[in-house]
mmCIF file of C-alpha atoms in Angstrom:
data_model
loop_
_atom_site.group_PDB
_atom_site.id
_atom_site.type_symbol
_atom_site.label_atom_id
_atom_site.label_comp_id
_atom_site.label_asym_id
_atom_site.label_seq_id
_atom_site.Cartn_x
_atom_site.Cartn_y
_atom_site.Cartn_z
ATOM 1 C CA MET A 1 0.000 0.000 0.000
ATOM 2 C CA THR A 2 1.304 3.449 -0.921
ATOM 3 C CA TYR A 3 2.318 5.578 2.048
ATOM 4 C CA VAL A 4 0.338 8.832 2.336
ATOM 5 C CA PRO A 5 2.000 11.431 4.578
ATOM 6 C CA TYR A 6 -1.251 12.889 5.948
ATOM 7 C CA PHE A 7 -4.719 12.000 7.206
ATOM 8 C CA ILE A 8 -7.955 13.776 6.310
ATOM 9 C CA HIS A 9 -10.697 13.557 8.916
ATOM 10 C CA GLY A 10 -14.224 14.313 7.696
ATOM 11 C CA GLU A 11 -13.092 15.203 4.184
ATOM 12 C CA ASN A 12 -16.609 15.602 2.729
ATOM 13 C CA ARG A 13 -17.931 17.916 5.424
ATOM 14 C CA PRO A 14 -19.155 21.157 3.805
ATOM 15 C CA SER A 15 -18.200 23.558 6.626
ATOM 16 C CA ARG A 16 -16.171 26.664 5.799
ATOM 17 C CA TRP A 17 -13.924 25.829 8.763
ATOM 18 C CA LEU A 18 -10.743 23.885 8.028
ATOM 19 C CA ILE A 19 -8.726 22.498 10.935
ATOM 20 C CA THR A 20 -5.054 21.781 10.338
ATOM 21 C CA CYS A 21 -2.492 19.963 12.467
ATOM 22 C CA ASP A 22 1.038 20.292 11.128
ATOM 23 C CA HIS A 23 2.741 18.257 13.854
ATOM 24 C CA ALA A 24 0.196 15.509 14.494
ATOM 25 C CA THR A 25 2.363 12.385 14.844
ATOM 26 C CA ASN A 26 5.884 11.229 15.650
ATOM 27 C CA THR A 27 5.878 8.696 12.790
ATOM 28 C CA VAL A 28 9.134 8.059 10.940
ATOM 29 C CA PRO A 29 8.373 6.408 7.561
ATOM 30 C CA GLN A 30 9.726 2.904 7.012
ATOM 31 C CA GLU A 31 11.781 4.111 4.050
ATOM 32 C CA LEU A 32 13.808 6.027 6.639
ATOM 33 C CA GLY A 33 14.076 2.891 8.723
ATOM 34 C CA GLY A 34 11.155 3.790 11.012
ATOM 35 C CA THR A 35 13.517 5.684 13.295
ATOM 36 C CA LEU A 36 15.856 8.666 13.252
ATOM 37 C CA GLY A 37 18.161 7.076 15.810
ATOM 38 C CA LEU A 38 16.605 8.829 18.797
ATOM 39 C CA PRO A 39 15.546 6.926 21.929
ATOM 40 C CA ASP A 40 11.828 6.385 22.445
ATOM 41 C CA ALA A 41 11.808 8.938 25.258
ATOM 42 C CA ASP A 42 12.918 11.670 22.852
ATOM 43 C CA MET A 43 10.464 10.598 20.155
ATOM 44 C CA ALA A 44 7.673 10.950 22.731
ATOM 45 C CA ARG A 45 8.694 14.557 23.456
ATOM 46 C CA HIS A 46 7.575 17.764 21.819
ATOM 47 C CA ILE A 47 10.694 17.754 19.658
ATOM 48 C CA ALA A 48 9.173 15.004 17.506
ATOM 49 C CA PHE A 49 5.538 16.165 17.342
ATOM 50 C CA ASP A 50 2.890 18.187 19.189
ATOM 51 C CA PRO A 51 1.512 15.833 21.851
ATOM 52 C CA GLY A 52 -2.271 15.982 22.123
ATOM 53 C CA ALA A 53 -2.745 18.265 19.133
ATOM 54 C CA ALA A 54 -4.115 15.547 16.853
ATOM 55 C CA GLY A 55 -6.859 14.587 19.291
ATOM 56 C CA VAL A 56 -7.858 18.222 19.820
ATOM 57 C CA SER A 57 -7.894 18.770 16.045
ATOM 58 C CA ARG A 58 -10.241 15.854 15.435
ATOM 59 C CA ALA A 59 -12.499 16.813 18.341
ATOM 60 C CA LEU A 60 -12.654 20.431 17.197
ATOM 61 C CA ALA A 61 -13.398 19.369 13.631
ATOM 62 C CA ASP A 62 -16.204 17.140 14.883
ATOM 63 C CA ALA A 63 -17.665 19.935 17.015
ATOM 64 C CA LEU A 64 -17.618 22.355 14.061
ATOM 65 C CA GLY A 65 -18.732 19.775 11.488
ATOM 66 C CA ALA A 66 -15.524 20.560 9.617
ATOM 67 C CA PRO A 67 -12.741 18.661 7.889
ATOM 68 C CA ALA A 68 -9.322 18.355 9.472
ATOM 69 C CA ILE A 69 -6.012 17.548 7.831
ATOM 70 C CA LEU A 70 -3.188 16.115 9.920
ATOM 71 C CA THR A 71 0.360 15.132 9.027
ATOM 72 C CA ASP A 72 1.500 11.530 9.435
ATOM 73 C CA TYR A 73 5.223 12.123 9.835
ATOM 74 C CA SER A 74 7.394 13.575 12.557
ATOM 75 C CA ARG A 75 8.421 17.197 12.375
ATOM 76 C CA LEU A 76 11.985 15.841 12.677
ATOM 77 C CA VAL A 77 11.628 14.130 9.286
ATOM 78 C CA ILE A 78 10.940 17.528 7.753
ATOM 79 C CA ASP A 79 8.948 20.350 9.325
ATOM 80 C CA PRO A 80 5.760 21.193 7.388
ATOM 81 C CA ASN A 81 5.333 24.428 9.340
ATOM 82 C CA ARG A 82 8.449 25.993 7.865
ATOM 83 C CA GLY A 83 9.179 27.550 4.501
ATOM 84 C CA GLU A 84 11.121 25.390 2.082
ATOM 85 C CA ASP A 85 14.213 27.582 2.501
ATOM 86 C CA ASP A 86 13.981 27.881 6.286
ATOM 87 C CA PRO A 87 17.209 26.697 7.989
ATOM 88 C CA THR A 88 15.142 24.839 10.634
ATOM 89 C CA LEU A 89 13.226 22.832 8.030
ATOM 90 C CA LEU A 90 15.373 19.776 8.745
ATOM 91 C CA MET A 91 16.619 19.856 12.321
ATOM 92 C CA ARG A 92 19.876 18.292 13.470
ATOM 93 C CA LEU A 93 19.692 19.530 17.081
ATOM 94 C CA TYR A 94 16.489 20.325 18.987
ATOM 95 C CA ASP A 95 16.059 21.231 22.660
ATOM 96 C CA GLY A 96 19.273 19.495 23.659
ATOM 97 C CA SER A 97 18.846 16.345 21.560
ATOM 98 C CA VAL A 98 20.972 15.521 18.521
ATOM 99 C CA ILE A 99 18.949 13.843 15.745
ATOM 100 C CA PRO A 100 21.279 11.120 14.401
ATOM 101 C CA GLY A 101 19.144 10.339 11.342
ATOM 102 C CA ASN A 102 19.475 13.923 10.118
ATOM 103 C CA ARG A 103 23.201 14.410 10.630
ATOM 104 C CA GLY A 104 24.051 13.087 7.173
ATOM 105 C CA ALA A 105 20.996 14.450 5.353
ATOM 106 C CA ASP A 106 22.379 16.395 2.387
ATOM 107 C CA ALA A 107 20.637 18.618 -0.173
ATOM 108 C CA ARG A 108 19.531 15.592 -2.198
ATOM 109 C CA GLU A 109 17.933 13.946 0.841
ATOM 110 C CA LYS A 110 16.261 17.211 1.817
ATOM 111 C CA ALA A 111 14.793 17.473 -1.702
ATOM 112 C CA ARG A 112 13.595 13.884 -1.517
ATOM 113 C CA ARG A 113 11.832 14.489 1.795
ATOM 114 C CA LEU A 114 10.218 17.634 0.419
ATOM 115 C CA ASP A 115 8.792 15.644 -2.488
ATOM 116 C CA ALA A 116 7.807 12.598 -0.432
ATOM 117 C CA TYR A 117 6.240 14.189 2.653
ATOM 118 C CA TYR A 118 6.128 17.976 2.788
ATOM 119 C CA ARG A 119 4.727 18.879 -0.627
ATOM 120 C CA PRO A 120 1.991 16.204 -0.727
ATOM 121 C CA TYR A 121 0.687 17.443 2.635
ATOM 122 C CA HIS A 122 0.621 21.052 1.491
ATOM 123 C CA ALA A 123 -0.996 20.144 -1.828
ATOM 124 C CA ALA A 124 -3.782 18.310 0.016
ATOM 125 C CA LEU A 125 -4.196 21.168 2.495
ATOM 126 C CA GLU A 126 -4.513 23.706 -0.311
ATOM 127 C CA ARG A 127 -7.006 21.523 -2.150
ATOM 128 C CA LEU A 128 -9.219 21.461 0.948
ATOM 129 C CA ALA A 129 -8.785 25.184 1.569
ATOM 130 C CA ALA A 130 -9.678 26.080 -2.013
ATOM 131 C CA ARG A 131 -13.002 24.240 -2.003
ATOM 132 C CA GLN A 132 -14.792 27.343 -0.750
ATOM 133 C CA ASP A 133 -14.235 31.051 -1.199
ATOM 134 C CA ASP A 134 -14.715 31.805 2.512
ATOM 135 C CA THR A 135 -12.548 29.101 4.127
ATOM 136 C CA VAL A 136 -11.445 29.815 7.695
ATOM 137 C CA ILE A 137 -8.227 28.047 8.721
ATOM 138 C CA VAL A 138 -7.579 27.091 12.344
ATOM 139 C CA SER A 139 -4.166 25.550 12.964
ATOM 140 C CA ILE A 140 -3.808 23.479 16.146
ATOM 141 C CA HIS A 141 -0.464 23.058 17.900
ATOM 142 C CA SER A 142 0.796 22.225 21.379
ATOM 143 C CA TYR A 143 3.876 23.266 23.304
ATOM 144 C CA THR A 144 5.807 22.009 26.281
ATOM 145 C CA ARG A 145 5.472 23.797 29.595
ATOM 146 C CA GLN A 146 9.228 24.157 29.927
ATOM 147 C CA LEU A 147 12.134 23.781 27.553
ATOM 148 C CA ARG A 148 15.392 22.479 28.978
ATOM 149 C CA ALA A 149 17.236 25.165 30.979
ATOM 150 C CA ARG A 150 14.451 27.691 30.243
ATOM 151 C CA PRO A 151 11.837 29.319 32.500
ATOM 152 C CA SER A 152 8.428 27.709 32.932
ATOM 153 C CA ARG A 153 5.778 29.094 30.576
ATOM 154 C CA PRO A 154 2.733 30.500 32.361
ATOM 155 C CA TRP A 155 0.139 30.407 29.578
ATOM 156 C CA HIS A 156 -2.527 27.761 29.200
ATOM 157 C CA ILE A 157 -3.200 28.757 25.612
ATOM 158 C CA GLY A 158 -1.552 31.033 23.085
ATOM 159 C CA ILE A 159 -3.135 32.596 20.013
ATOM 160 C CA LEU A 160 -0.640 33.301 17.248
ATOM 161 C CA HIS A 161 -1.134 35.631 14.327
ATOM 162 C CA ALA A 162 0.798 37.658 11.802
ATOM 163 C CA TYR A 163 -0.535 40.932 10.401
ATOM 164 C CA ASP A 164 -3.985 39.449 9.796
ATOM 165 C CA ARG A 165 -5.599 39.692 13.241
ATOM 166 C CA ARG A 166 -9.223 39.650 12.118
ATOM 167 C CA LEU A 167 -10.089 36.335 13.780
ATOM 168 C CA SER A 168 -7.339 36.214 16.394
ATOM 169 C CA ASP A 169 -8.291 39.491 18.093
ATOM 170 C CA PRO A 170 -11.886 38.513 18.906
ATOM 171 C CA LEU A 171 -10.784 34.990 19.813
ATOM 172 C CA ILE A 172 -8.270 36.380 22.321
ATOM 173 C CA ALA A 173 -10.992 38.643 23.712
ATOM 174 C CA ARG A 174 -13.363 35.685 24.141
ATOM 175 C CA LEU A 175 -10.706 33.478 25.720
ATOM 176 C CA SER A 176 -9.655 36.272 28.074
ATOM 177 C CA GLU A 177 -13.157 36.228 29.560
ATOM 178 C CA GLU A 178 -12.582 32.620 30.690
ATOM 179 C CA PRO A 179 -11.605 32.948 34.384
ATOM 180 C CA ASP A 180 -9.440 29.822 34.513
ATOM 181 C CA LEU A 181 -7.203 30.642 31.548
ATOM 182 C CA VAL A 182 -3.952 32.543 31.145
ATOM 183 C CA VAL A 183 -3.984 33.587 27.491
ATOM 184 C CA GLY A 184 -0.942 34.662 25.496
ATOM 185 C CA ARG A 185 -0.806 36.673 22.293
ATOM 186 C CA ASN A 186 1.978 35.396 20.042
ATOM 187 C CA GLU A 187 3.162 33.246 22.946
ATOM 188 C CA PRO A 188 5.105 31.065 23.426
ATOM 189 C CA TYR A 189 6.335 31.777 19.886
ATOM 190 C CA PRO A 190 6.113 34.664 17.422
ATOM 191 C CA GLY A 191 3.068 34.400 15.197
ATOM 192 C CA HIS A 192 4.678 34.429 11.776
ATOM 193 C CA LEU A 193 7.477 32.728 9.895
ATOM 194 C CA PRO A 194 7.783 33.411 6.155
ATOM 195 C CA GLY A 195 6.570 30.343 4.289
ATOM 196 C CA ASP A 196 4.922 28.650 7.267
ATOM 197 C CA SER A 197 1.550 26.958 6.870
ATOM 198 C CA ILE A 198 -0.590 29.968 7.761
ATOM 199 C CA ASP A 199 1.519 32.218 5.540
ATOM 200 C CA ARG A 200 1.233 29.790 2.652
ATOM 201 C CA HIS A 201 -2.443 28.816 2.869
ATOM 202 C CA ALA A 202 -4.118 31.757 4.608
ATOM 203 C CA LEU A 203 -2.180 35.021 4.358
ATOM 204 C CA HIS A 204 -1.335 34.654 0.666
ATOM 205 C CA HIS A 205 -5.007 34.053 -0.114
ATOM 206 C CA GLY A 206 -6.648 36.513 2.274
ATOM 207 C CA ARG A 207 -8.314 33.701 4.230
ATOM 208 C CA LEU A 208 -9.390 34.248 7.809
ATOM 209 C CA ASN A 209 -7.098 32.332 10.123
ATOM 210 C CA THR A 210 -5.717 31.768 13.575
ATOM 211 C CA LEU A 211 -3.154 29.466 15.161
ATOM 212 C CA ILE A 212 -3.888 27.956 18.571
ATOM 213 C CA GLU A 213 -1.100 26.711 20.852
ATOM 214 C CA LEU A 214 -2.224 24.586 23.824
ATOM 215 C CA ARG A 215 0.120 23.635 26.624
ATOM 216 C CA ASN A 216 0.591 19.927 26.144
ATOM 217 C CA ASP A 217 0.245 18.902 29.794
ATOM 218 C CA LEU A 218 -3.373 20.109 29.552
ATOM 219 C CA ILE A 219 -4.210 17.736 26.685
ATOM 220 C CA GLU A 220 -2.449 14.513 27.665
ATOM 221 C CA THR A 221 -5.568 12.312 27.659
ATOM 222 C CA GLU A 222 -8.255 11.619 25.065
ATOM 223 C CA ALA A 223 -10.829 13.030 27.472
ATOM 224 C CA ALA A 224 -8.892 16.285 27.842
ATOM 225 C CA GLN A 225 -8.437 16.564 24.082
ATOM 226 C CA ALA A 226 -12.166 16.040 23.514
ATOM 227 C CA ALA A 227 -12.988 18.602 26.196
ATOM 228 C CA TRP A 228 -10.733 21.235 24.652
ATOM 229 C CA GLY A 229 -12.165 20.606 21.186
ATOM 230 C CA ALA A 230 -15.682 21.061 22.571
ATOM 231 C CA ARG A 231 -14.615 24.172 24.504
ATOM 232 C CA LEU A 232 -12.881 25.891 21.613
ATOM 233 C CA ALA A 233 -15.625 25.333 19.020
ATOM 234 C CA PRO A 234 -18.228 27.803 20.367
ATOM 235 C CA LEU A 235 -15.530 30.363 21.143
ATOM 236 C CA LEU A 236 -14.324 30.197 17.548
ATOM 237 C CA VAL A 237 -17.872 30.472 16.204
ATOM 238 C CA ALA A 238 -18.500 33.520 18.400
ATOM 239 C CA ALA A 239 -15.155 35.080 17.398
ATOM 240 C CA LEU A 240 -15.955 34.596 13.723
ATOM 241 C CA ALA A 241 -19.325 36.293 14.209
ATOM 242 C CA ASP A 242 -17.563 39.148 16.044
ATOM 243 C CA CYS A 243 -15.076 39.736 13.216
ATOM 244 C CA GLU A 244 -17.729 39.587 10.483
ATOM 245 C CA GLN A 245 -20.191 42.003 12.084
#
């Protein structure tokens, strides 16, 4: 059976919402040996994928009656949320861990991985996004509470955006009304990298968009992932109504 480097959940749903998950799994394709030489403990960390993000993406898509597209390869194979010329596209060192399977990856291997994994995912994402003229893209990610030798991060959720704040501003306002949440704007990361997924599929097309970062210790279980999907859906619907008034 031919390997497909992504999953589509609810592909035929007609909703204008499109949920994306760039770092859904820690899978290393068998053609790479099924491993990048890292111990299992490292492959279970945030360096290899966004723990919990896939479950939240599916739950959110279900709650919105929307399709979701999720990668099926580790970000360490090649990072789909980077531009093709980004120096961090193919990581050799990440949060203190050397990635042995990438140490010898030359320009030819990088090009092969782009063709095998990265570009098919983005082609499928764009096909889904282009089905409607008013597509709204919501990108789901997770982050670790604390990087090695770094301060603890206080936010429960971060909303990331570039110059297009049309959906992110009202979403931040809605989330900030939730008494149990510490909400960050462009935290724990800046909201824009040239060539990243939102840049490529939303900003270049004028599509409404936002990127949601959830702290991964809050979404460790299937129940927590389902709860966050159900919680975010009405907030997103309300934020969209706010920005389109």
